[in-house]
PDB file of C-alpha atoms in Angstrom:
ATOM      1  CA  GLN A   1      88.419  62.005  90.100  1.00 86.00           C
ATOM      2  CA  VAL A   2      84.842  62.782  91.083  1.00 92.00           C
ATOM      3  CA  GLN A   3      82.236  62.375  88.358  1.00 95.00           C
ATOM      4  CA  LEU A   4      78.767  63.899  88.541  1.00 97.00           C
ATOM      5  CA  VAL A   5      75.727  62.776  86.585  1.00 97.00           C
ATOM      6  CA  GLU A   6      72.521  64.813  86.621  1.00 98.00           C
ATOM      7  CA  SER A   7      69.056  63.480  85.815  1.00 98.00           C
ATOM      8  CA  GLY A   8      65.427  64.440  86.190  1.00 98.00           C
ATOM      9  CA  GLY A   9      65.173  67.222  83.659  1.00 97.00           C
ATOM     10  CA  GLY A  10      62.457  67.375  81.043  1.00 97.00           C
ATOM     11  CA  LEU A  11      59.589  69.347  79.559  1.00 98.00           C
ATOM     12  CA  VAL A  12      56.977  70.657  81.978  1.00 98.00           C
ATOM     13  CA  GLN A  13      54.183  73.208  81.819  1.00 98.00           C
ATOM     14  CA  ALA A  14      54.383  76.430  83.784  1.00 98.00           C
ATOM     15  CA  GLY A  15      53.366  75.811  87.373  1.00 98.00           C
ATOM     16  CA  GLY A  16      54.626  72.261  87.293  1.00 98.00           C
ATOM     17  CA  SER A  17      57.398  70.562  89.256  1.00 98.00           C
ATOM     18  CA  LEU A  18      60.559  68.617  88.617  1.00 98.00           C
ATOM     19  CA  ARG A  19      63.032  66.902  90.902  1.00 98.00           C
ATOM     20  CA  LEU A  20      66.601  66.978  89.690  1.00 98.00           C
ATOM     21  CA  SER A  21      69.174  64.517  90.997  1.00 98.00           C
ATOM     22  CA  CYS A  22      72.954  64.477  90.824  1.00 97.00           C
ATOM     23  CA  VAL A  23      74.859  61.316  91.669  1.00 97.00           C
ATOM     24  CA  ALA A  24      78.547  61.532  92.479  1.00 95.00           C
ATOM     25  CA  SER A  25      80.997  58.699  91.878  1.00 93.00           C
ATOM     26  CA  GLY A  26      84.737  58.224  92.125  1.00 90.00           C
ATOM     27  CA  GLY A  27      84.936  59.587  95.634  1.00 85.00           C
ATOM     28  CA  SER A  28      82.919  60.768  98.588  1.00 83.00           C
ATOM     29  CA  VAL A  29      81.509  64.261  98.437  1.00 84.00           C
ATOM     30  CA  SER A  30      80.126  64.257 101.962  1.00 84.00           C
ATOM     31  CA  ASN A  31      82.767  66.719 103.209  1.00 88.00           C
ATOM     32  CA  TYR A  32      82.153  69.307 100.515  1.00 92.00           C
ATOM     33  CA  ALA A  33      79.517  71.854  99.727  1.00 95.00           C
ATOM     34  CA  MET A  34      77.501  71.232  96.581  1.00 95.00           C
ATOM     35  CA  GLY A  35      75.566  73.512  94.316  1.00 97.00           C
ATOM     36  CA  TRP A  36      73.228  73.844  91.363  1.00 98.00           C
ATOM     37  CA  PHE A  37      73.812  76.310  88.571  1.00 98.00           C
ATOM     38  CA  ARG A  38      71.940  76.869  85.323  1.00 98.00           C
ATOM     39  CA  GLN A  39      72.602  78.322  81.909  1.00 98.00           C
ATOM     40  CA  ALA A  40      69.949  79.522  79.508  1.00 96.00           C
ATOM     41  CA  PRO A  41      70.640  79.984  75.781  1.00 92.00           C
ATOM     42  CA  GLY A  42      72.642  83.129  75.171  1.00 94.00           C
ATOM     43  CA  LYS A  43      73.129  83.780  78.863  1.00 96.00           C
ATOM     44  CA  GLU A  44      75.920  83.227  81.343  1.00 97.00           C
ATOM     45  CA  ARG A  45      75.838  80.409  83.848  1.00 97.00           C
ATOM     46  CA  GLU A  46      74.112  81.539  87.026  1.00 98.00           C
ATOM     47  CA  PHE A  47      73.870  80.332  90.585  1.00 98.00           C
ATOM     48  CA  VAL A  48      70.663  78.579  91.646  1.00 98.00           C
ATOM     49  CA  ALA A  49      71.237  76.973  95.051  1.00 98.00           C
ATOM     50  CA  ALA A  50      73.953  75.562  97.276  1.00 97.00           C
ATOM     51  CA  ILE A  51      74.141  73.415 100.370  1.00 96.00           C
ATOM     52  CA  GLY A  52      76.822  72.932 102.969  1.00 93.00           C
ATOM     53  CA  TRP A  53      78.495  69.601 103.642  1.00 83.00           C
ATOM     54  CA  SER A  54      76.532  69.147 106.837  1.00 74.00           C
ATOM     55  CA  ALA A  55      73.285  70.063 105.061  1.00 64.00           C
ATOM     56  CA  PRO A  56      71.695  72.669 107.400  1.00 77.00           C
ATOM     57  CA  ILE A  57      73.256  75.622 105.559  1.00 92.00           C
ATOM     58  CA  THR A  58      71.524  76.429 102.267  1.00 95.00           C
ATOM     59  CA  ARG A  59      71.620  79.403  99.921  1.00 96.00           C
ATOM     60  CA  TYR A  60      69.312  80.314  97.056  1.00 98.00           C
ATOM     61  CA  ALA A  61      69.203  82.790  94.227  1.00 98.00           C
ATOM     62  CA  ASP A  62      66.453  85.345  94.764  1.00 98.00           C
ATOM     63  CA  SER A  63      64.781  84.177  91.571  1.00 98.00           C
ATOM     64  CA  VAL A  64      64.130  80.683  92.961  1.00 98.00           C
ATOM     65  CA  LYS A  65      63.747  81.344  96.674  1.00 98.00           C
ATOM     66  CA  GLY A  66      60.520  79.869  97.994  1.00 98.00           C
ATOM     67  CA  ARG A  67      60.061  77.670  94.916  1.00 98.00           C
ATOM     68  CA  PHE A  68      63.181  75.480  94.844  1.00 98.00           C
ATOM     69  CA  THR A  69      64.604  73.317  97.616  1.00 98.00           C
ATOM     70  CA  ILE A  70      68.115  71.889  97.630  1.00 97.00           C
ATOM     71  CA  SER A  71      68.931  68.802  99.666  1.00 95.00           C
ATOM     72  CA  ARG A  72      71.502  66.047  99.807  1.00 93.00           C
ATOM     73  CA  ASP A  73      71.848  62.437 100.928  1.00 92.00           C
ATOM     74  CA  ASN A  74      75.482  61.873 101.825  1.00 89.00           C
ATOM     75  CA  ALA A  75      74.941  58.134 102.265  1.00 91.00           C
ATOM     76  CA  LYS A  76      73.925  57.975  98.599  1.00 93.00           C
ATOM     77  CA  ASN A  77      76.403  60.604  97.391  1.00 92.00           C
ATOM     78  CA  THR A  78      73.420  62.366  95.832  1.00 94.00           C
ATOM     79  CA  LEU A  79      72.312  65.970  95.514  1.00 96.00           C
ATOM     80  CA  TYR A  80      68.716  66.982  94.790  1.00 97.00           C
ATOM     81  CA  LEU A  81      66.865  70.052  93.599  1.00 98.00           C
ATOM     82  CA  GLN A  82      63.102  70.064  94.066  1.00 98.00           C
ATOM     83  CA  SER A  83      61.742  72.673  91.678  1.00 98.00           C
ATOM     84  CA  ASN A  84      58.140  73.777  92.145  1.00 98.00           C
ATOM     85  CA  SER A  85      55.966  76.470  90.532  1.00 98.00           C
ATOM     86  CA  LEU A  86      58.218  76.413  87.502  1.00 98.00           C
ATOM     87  CA  LYS A  87      58.208  79.389  85.153  1.00 98.00           C
ATOM     88  CA  PRO A  88      59.311  79.728  81.519  1.00 97.00           C
ATOM     89  CA  ASP A  89      62.265  81.802  82.801  1.00 97.00           C
ATOM     90  CA  ASP A  90      63.502  78.675  84.591  1.00 98.00           C
ATOM     91  CA  THR A  91      64.229  77.066  81.223  1.00 98.00           C
ATOM     92  CA  ALA A  92      67.937  76.221  81.121  1.00 98.00           C
ATOM     93  CA  VAL A  93      70.498  73.471  81.369  1.00 98.00           C
ATOM     94  CA  TYR A  94      70.973  72.705  85.038  1.00 98.00           C
ATOM     95  CA  TYR A  95      74.406  71.690  86.314  1.00 98.00           C
ATOM     96  CA  CYS A  96      75.460  70.299  89.662  1.00 97.00           C
ATOM     97  CA  ALA A  97      78.840  71.076  91.120  1.00 97.00           C
ATOM     98  CA  VAL A  98      80.923  69.987  94.086  1.00 95.00           C
ATOM     99  CA  GLY A  99      84.149  70.968  95.710  1.00 85.00           C
ATOM    100  CA  SER A 100      83.621  74.216  97.494  1.00 80.00           C
ATOM    101  CA  SER A 101      84.479  74.356 101.159  1.00 82.00           C
ATOM    102  CA  TYR A 102      81.286  76.324 101.813  1.00 90.00           C
ATOM    103  CA  PRO A 103      77.999  76.831  99.932  1.00 94.00           C
ATOM    104  CA  SER A 104      79.323  79.486  97.577  1.00 95.00           C
ATOM    105  CA  THR A 105      77.336  81.328  94.920  1.00 96.00           C
ATOM    106  CA  LEU A 106      80.457  81.592  92.750  1.00 95.00           C
ATOM    107  CA  SER A 107      81.036  78.947  90.094  1.00 95.00           C
ATOM    108  CA  ASN A 108      84.829  79.256  90.342  1.00 94.00           C
ATOM    109  CA  GLN A 109      84.678  77.916  93.886  1.00 94.00           C
ATOM    110  CA  TYR A 110      83.632  74.471  92.635  1.00 95.00           C
ATOM    111  CA  ASN A 111      86.044  71.903  91.259  1.00 93.00           C
ATOM    112  CA  TYR A 112      83.837  69.272  89.655  1.00 95.00           C
ATOM    113  CA  TRP A 113      80.877  69.674  87.349  1.00 97.00           C
ATOM    114  CA  GLY A 114      78.299  67.429  85.729  1.00 97.00           C
ATOM    115  CA  GLN A 115      77.274  67.501  82.084  1.00 97.00           C
ATOM    116  CA  GLY A 116      73.918  69.078  82.811  1.00 97.00           C
ATOM    117  CA  THR A 117      70.263  68.202  82.410  1.00 98.00           C
ATOM    118  CA  GLN A 118      67.837  70.216  80.296  1.00 98.00           C
ATOM    119  CA  VAL A 119      64.786  71.769  81.932  1.00 98.00           C
ATOM    120  CA  THR A 120      62.218  73.298  79.604  1.00 98.00           C
ATOM    121  CA  VAL A 121      59.150  75.068  80.954  1.00 98.00           C
ATOM    122  CA  SER A 122      56.380  75.837  78.483  1.00 97.00           C
ATOM    123  CA  SER A 123      53.935  78.694  78.976  1.00 93.00           C
TER     124      SER A 123
END
């Protein structure tokens, strides 16, 4: 059973940066795509970014393209999300997920999820 633990969230002013991390345990995730999703209060969970198992393939939501960068270190079983130029609209709980065979934008393509880390961007 793969377990995912996110960290790196916090309170930041608009224009600031955060680096989110997600460490996987209980099994190797190197052969699976991984993704980041987020959920703001009163809204549905939405796709943020995804990365293929071999890393070169990445996908981003239009709302974060050019500001966020997803990466992974398979040797450390760790997924990252570098978030720059943060906006108040980026405020949400951020979740990492693993299990898709390709970097899907659909949450139902992922089998394992973390508990989330809160990101709050003040204006």
